[in-house]
Coordinates of C-alpha atoms in Angstrom, one line a residue:
X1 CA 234.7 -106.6 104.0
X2 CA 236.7 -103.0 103.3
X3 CA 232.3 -101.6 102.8
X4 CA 231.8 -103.0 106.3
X5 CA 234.1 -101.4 108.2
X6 CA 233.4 -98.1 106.4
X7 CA 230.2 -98.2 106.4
X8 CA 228.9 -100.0 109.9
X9 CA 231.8 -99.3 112.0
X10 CA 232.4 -95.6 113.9
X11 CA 233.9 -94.3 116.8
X12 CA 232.1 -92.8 119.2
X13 CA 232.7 -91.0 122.4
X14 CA 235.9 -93.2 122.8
X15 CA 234.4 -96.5 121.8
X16 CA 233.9 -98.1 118.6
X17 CA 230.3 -99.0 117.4
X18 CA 229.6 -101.7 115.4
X19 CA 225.9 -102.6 113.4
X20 CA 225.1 -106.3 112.9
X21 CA 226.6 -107.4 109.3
X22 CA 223.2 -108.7 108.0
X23 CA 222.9 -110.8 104.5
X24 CA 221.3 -108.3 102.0
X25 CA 218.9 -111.1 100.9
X26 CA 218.6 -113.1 104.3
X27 CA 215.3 -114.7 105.4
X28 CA 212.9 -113.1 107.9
X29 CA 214.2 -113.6 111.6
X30 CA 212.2 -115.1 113.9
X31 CA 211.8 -114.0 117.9
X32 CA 212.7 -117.1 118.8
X33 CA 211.0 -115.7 121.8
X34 CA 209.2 -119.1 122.8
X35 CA 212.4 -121.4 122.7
X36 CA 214.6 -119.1 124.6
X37 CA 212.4 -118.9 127.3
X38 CA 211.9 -122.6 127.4
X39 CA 215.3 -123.4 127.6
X40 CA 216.6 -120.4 130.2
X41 CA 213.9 -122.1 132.0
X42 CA 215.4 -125.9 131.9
X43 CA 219.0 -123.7 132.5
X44 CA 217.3 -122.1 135.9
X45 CA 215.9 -125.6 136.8
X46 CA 219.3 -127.3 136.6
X47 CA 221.1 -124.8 138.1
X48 CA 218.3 -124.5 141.4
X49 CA 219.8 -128.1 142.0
X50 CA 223.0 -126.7 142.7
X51 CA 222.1 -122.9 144.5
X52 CA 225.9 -121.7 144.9
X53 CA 226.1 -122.5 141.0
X54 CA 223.0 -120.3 140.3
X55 CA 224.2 -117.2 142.4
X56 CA 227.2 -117.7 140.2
X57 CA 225.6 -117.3 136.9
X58 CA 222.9 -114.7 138.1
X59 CA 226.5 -112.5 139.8
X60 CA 228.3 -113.1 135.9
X61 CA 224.5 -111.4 134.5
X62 CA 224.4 -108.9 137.0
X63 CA 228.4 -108.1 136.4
X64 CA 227.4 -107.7 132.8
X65 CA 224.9 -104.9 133.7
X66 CA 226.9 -103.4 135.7
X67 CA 229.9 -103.1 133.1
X68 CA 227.0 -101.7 130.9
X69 CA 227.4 -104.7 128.5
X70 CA 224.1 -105.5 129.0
X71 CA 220.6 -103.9 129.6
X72 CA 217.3 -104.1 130.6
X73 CA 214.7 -104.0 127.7
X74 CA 212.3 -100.4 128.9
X75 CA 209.3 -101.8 129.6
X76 CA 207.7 -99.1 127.0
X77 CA 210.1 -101.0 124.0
X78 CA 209.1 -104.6 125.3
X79 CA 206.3 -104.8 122.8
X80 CA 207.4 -102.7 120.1
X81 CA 206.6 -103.9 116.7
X82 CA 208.9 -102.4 114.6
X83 CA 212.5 -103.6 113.6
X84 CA 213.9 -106.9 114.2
X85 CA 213.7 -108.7 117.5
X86 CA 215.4 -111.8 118.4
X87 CA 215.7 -113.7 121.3
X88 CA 219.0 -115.7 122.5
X89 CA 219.0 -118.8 124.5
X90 CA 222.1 -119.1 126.7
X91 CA 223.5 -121.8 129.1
X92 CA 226.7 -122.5 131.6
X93 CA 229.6 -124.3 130.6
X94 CA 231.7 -125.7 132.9
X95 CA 236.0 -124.8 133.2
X96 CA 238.3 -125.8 135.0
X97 CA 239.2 -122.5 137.4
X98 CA 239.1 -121.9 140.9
X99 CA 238.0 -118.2 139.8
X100 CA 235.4 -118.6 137.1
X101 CA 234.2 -121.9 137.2
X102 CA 231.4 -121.5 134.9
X103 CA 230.8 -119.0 131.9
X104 CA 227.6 -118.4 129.9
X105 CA 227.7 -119.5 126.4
X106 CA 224.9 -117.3 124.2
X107 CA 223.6 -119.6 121.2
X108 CA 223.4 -117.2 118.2
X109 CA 222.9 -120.3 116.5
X110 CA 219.9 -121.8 117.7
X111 CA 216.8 -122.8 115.2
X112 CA 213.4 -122.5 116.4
X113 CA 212.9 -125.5 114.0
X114 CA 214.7 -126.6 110.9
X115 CA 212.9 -124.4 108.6
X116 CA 213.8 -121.2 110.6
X117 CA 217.1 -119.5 110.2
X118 CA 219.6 -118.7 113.6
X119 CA 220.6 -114.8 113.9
X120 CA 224.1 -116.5 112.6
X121 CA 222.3 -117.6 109.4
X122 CA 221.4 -113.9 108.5
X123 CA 224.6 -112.6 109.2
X124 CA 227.5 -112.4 107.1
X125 CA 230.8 -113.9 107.9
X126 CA 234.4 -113.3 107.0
X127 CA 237.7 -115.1 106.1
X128 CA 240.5 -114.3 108.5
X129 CA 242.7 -111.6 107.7
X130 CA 244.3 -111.2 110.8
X131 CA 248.2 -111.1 111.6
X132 CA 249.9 -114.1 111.7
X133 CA 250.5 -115.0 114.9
X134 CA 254.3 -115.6 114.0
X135 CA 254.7 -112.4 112.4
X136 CA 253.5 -111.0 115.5
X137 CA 255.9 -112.8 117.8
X138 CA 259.0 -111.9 115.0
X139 CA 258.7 -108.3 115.4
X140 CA 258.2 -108.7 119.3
X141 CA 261.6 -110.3 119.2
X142 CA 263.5 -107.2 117.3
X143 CA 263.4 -104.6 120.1
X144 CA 265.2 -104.7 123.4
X145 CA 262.8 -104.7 125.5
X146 CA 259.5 -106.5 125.1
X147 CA 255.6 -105.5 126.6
X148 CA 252.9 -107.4 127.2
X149 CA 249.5 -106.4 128.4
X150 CA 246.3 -107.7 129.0
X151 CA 242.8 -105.5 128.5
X152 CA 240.0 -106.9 130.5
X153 CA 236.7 -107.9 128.9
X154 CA 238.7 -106.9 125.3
X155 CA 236.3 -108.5 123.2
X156 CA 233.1 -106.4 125.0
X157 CA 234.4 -103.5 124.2
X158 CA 233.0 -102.7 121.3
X159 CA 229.5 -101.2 121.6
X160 CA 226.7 -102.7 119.4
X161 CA 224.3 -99.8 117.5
X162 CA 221.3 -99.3 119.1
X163 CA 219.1 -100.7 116.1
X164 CA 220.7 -104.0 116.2
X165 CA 220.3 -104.4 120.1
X166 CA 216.5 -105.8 120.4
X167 CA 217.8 -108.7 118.0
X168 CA 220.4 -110.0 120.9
X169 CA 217.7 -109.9 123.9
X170 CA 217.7 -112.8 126.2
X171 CA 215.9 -113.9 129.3
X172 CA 217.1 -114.1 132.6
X173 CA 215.5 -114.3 136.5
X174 CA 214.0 -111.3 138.0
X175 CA 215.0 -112.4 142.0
X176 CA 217.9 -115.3 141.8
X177 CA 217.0 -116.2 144.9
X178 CA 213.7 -117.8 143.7
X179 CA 214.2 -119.7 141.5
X180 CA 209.9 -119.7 140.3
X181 CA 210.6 -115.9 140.1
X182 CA 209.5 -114.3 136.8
X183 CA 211.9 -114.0 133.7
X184 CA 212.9 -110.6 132.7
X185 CA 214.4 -109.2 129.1
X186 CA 217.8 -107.8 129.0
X187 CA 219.8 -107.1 125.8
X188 CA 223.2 -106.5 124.4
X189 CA 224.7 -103.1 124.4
X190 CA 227.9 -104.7 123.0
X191 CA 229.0 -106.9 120.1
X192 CA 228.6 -110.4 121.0
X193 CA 231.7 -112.9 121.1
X194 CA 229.6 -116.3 120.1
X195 CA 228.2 -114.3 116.7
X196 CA 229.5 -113.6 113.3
X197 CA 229.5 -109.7 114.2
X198 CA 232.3 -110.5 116.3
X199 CA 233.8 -112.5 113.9
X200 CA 233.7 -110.1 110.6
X201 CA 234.6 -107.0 113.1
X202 CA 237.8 -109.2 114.4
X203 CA 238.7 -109.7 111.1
X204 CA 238.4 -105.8 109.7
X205 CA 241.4 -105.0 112.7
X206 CA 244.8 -105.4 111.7
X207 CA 246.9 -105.3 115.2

C-alpha cells in the first residue's frame, strides 16, 4: 500500500494524480467494447420511454464534461493500438430526491463473459485503514467550537494519469435529443468512485 502511494500518487498543479493500481501478474484486459455499447444502447432505449429522464442523464454527462471529469476520446486516439483500452458500461439508478433523482452507476465490474476478467479483476484492492469514524467525532468534541464542511464532487477530485484514461472510456449519445443518434467515446479524466482505484487511493489518506 505505503509503494502505491509513493510510487503512483503525485501532486500536480494543485491536484493530486493517481495511476490505476494494476495486479502485477493480471490477465489481459479486454475492450469490452461490444458489451458496453450493447447495453448503453438498451440504457438509451429505456430511458427514450421516459424523455424528461433521458435529458436528465445526458445533463449529469454533459455536467461531467463540463467539470472536466470527463472527456471526449480525439478522434486521432480512437483507434490507437497501443496501451490498454477498456470500455465501461454504465446505467441509472433511481433515488429518492427531488434534486438528483437519478445517478449513473459505471460497472467496473462487468465480464464480457465468464472467462474474461472486469477492469476490477486487474486491479488491486486494499484493507481499510482509514480513521475510525469515532475517533473522528472524539476529537471533534475537544475544542470549543466545532466546523463542518462539505466539498462538492470530493471524490472526483482526484485526477486519473493520462495512461490509465483509455481503460475507463464509455459510450454515450452524440444528440440526446435523438434518441437513434450515433454513440460517441468519452473517458475519465478522474479516478472513478465504483473502481478499486478509488478504493486503494481512499485508503492511502489518513484525514
Amino acid at each position: 500500500m505505503l509503494e502505491y502511494q509513493n510510487s503512483s500518487i503525485t501532486f500536480k498543479e494543485n491536484k493530486y494524480v493517481a495511476k490505476l493500481p494494476w495486479k502485477p501478474d493480471h490477465p489481459e484486459l479486454p475492450t469490452n467494447e461490444y458489451i458496453a455499447r450493447r447495453r448503453t444502447q438498451n440504457v438509451i432505449d429505456r430511458l427514450a420511454k421516459d424523455p424528461d429522464m433521458l435529458n436528465l442523464y445526458d445533463k449529469i454527462i454533459k455536467e461531467q464534461e463540463m467539470k472536466d471529469f470527463i472527456e471526449k476520446v480525439p478522434i486521432t486516439e480512437i483507434d490507437r493500438e497501443h496501451g490498454r483500452i477498456h470500455y465501461i458500461p454504465h446505467h441509472p439508478v433511481k433515488k429518492d430526491s427531488n434534486t438528483t433523482p437519478i445517478r449513473i452507476v459505471y460497472d467496473c465490474s462487468c465480464h464480457g463473459n465468464p472467462d474474461l476478467p472486469s477492469l476490477n479483476d486487474c486491479l488491486s484492492s486494499a484493507p481499510p485503514i482509514l480513521n475510525k469514524l469515532t475517533s473522528i467525532l472524539t476529537r471533534f468534541r475537544l475544542g470549543k467550537y466545532g466546523i463542518t464542511t462539505d466539498i462538492e464532487k470530493a471524490f472526483l477530485q482526484v485526477r486519473l494519469d493520462n495512461d490509465d484514461r483509455d481503460a475507463t472510456r464509455f459510450f454515450w449519445l452524440s444528440d440526446s435529443t435523438d434518441p437513434t443518434s450515433e454513440l460517441i467515446m468519452y473517458r475519465f479524466k478522474v479516478v472513478l468512485f465504483w473502481s478499486n482505484v478509488f478504493a486503494v487511493y481512499f485508503k492511502t489518506q489518513h484525514y
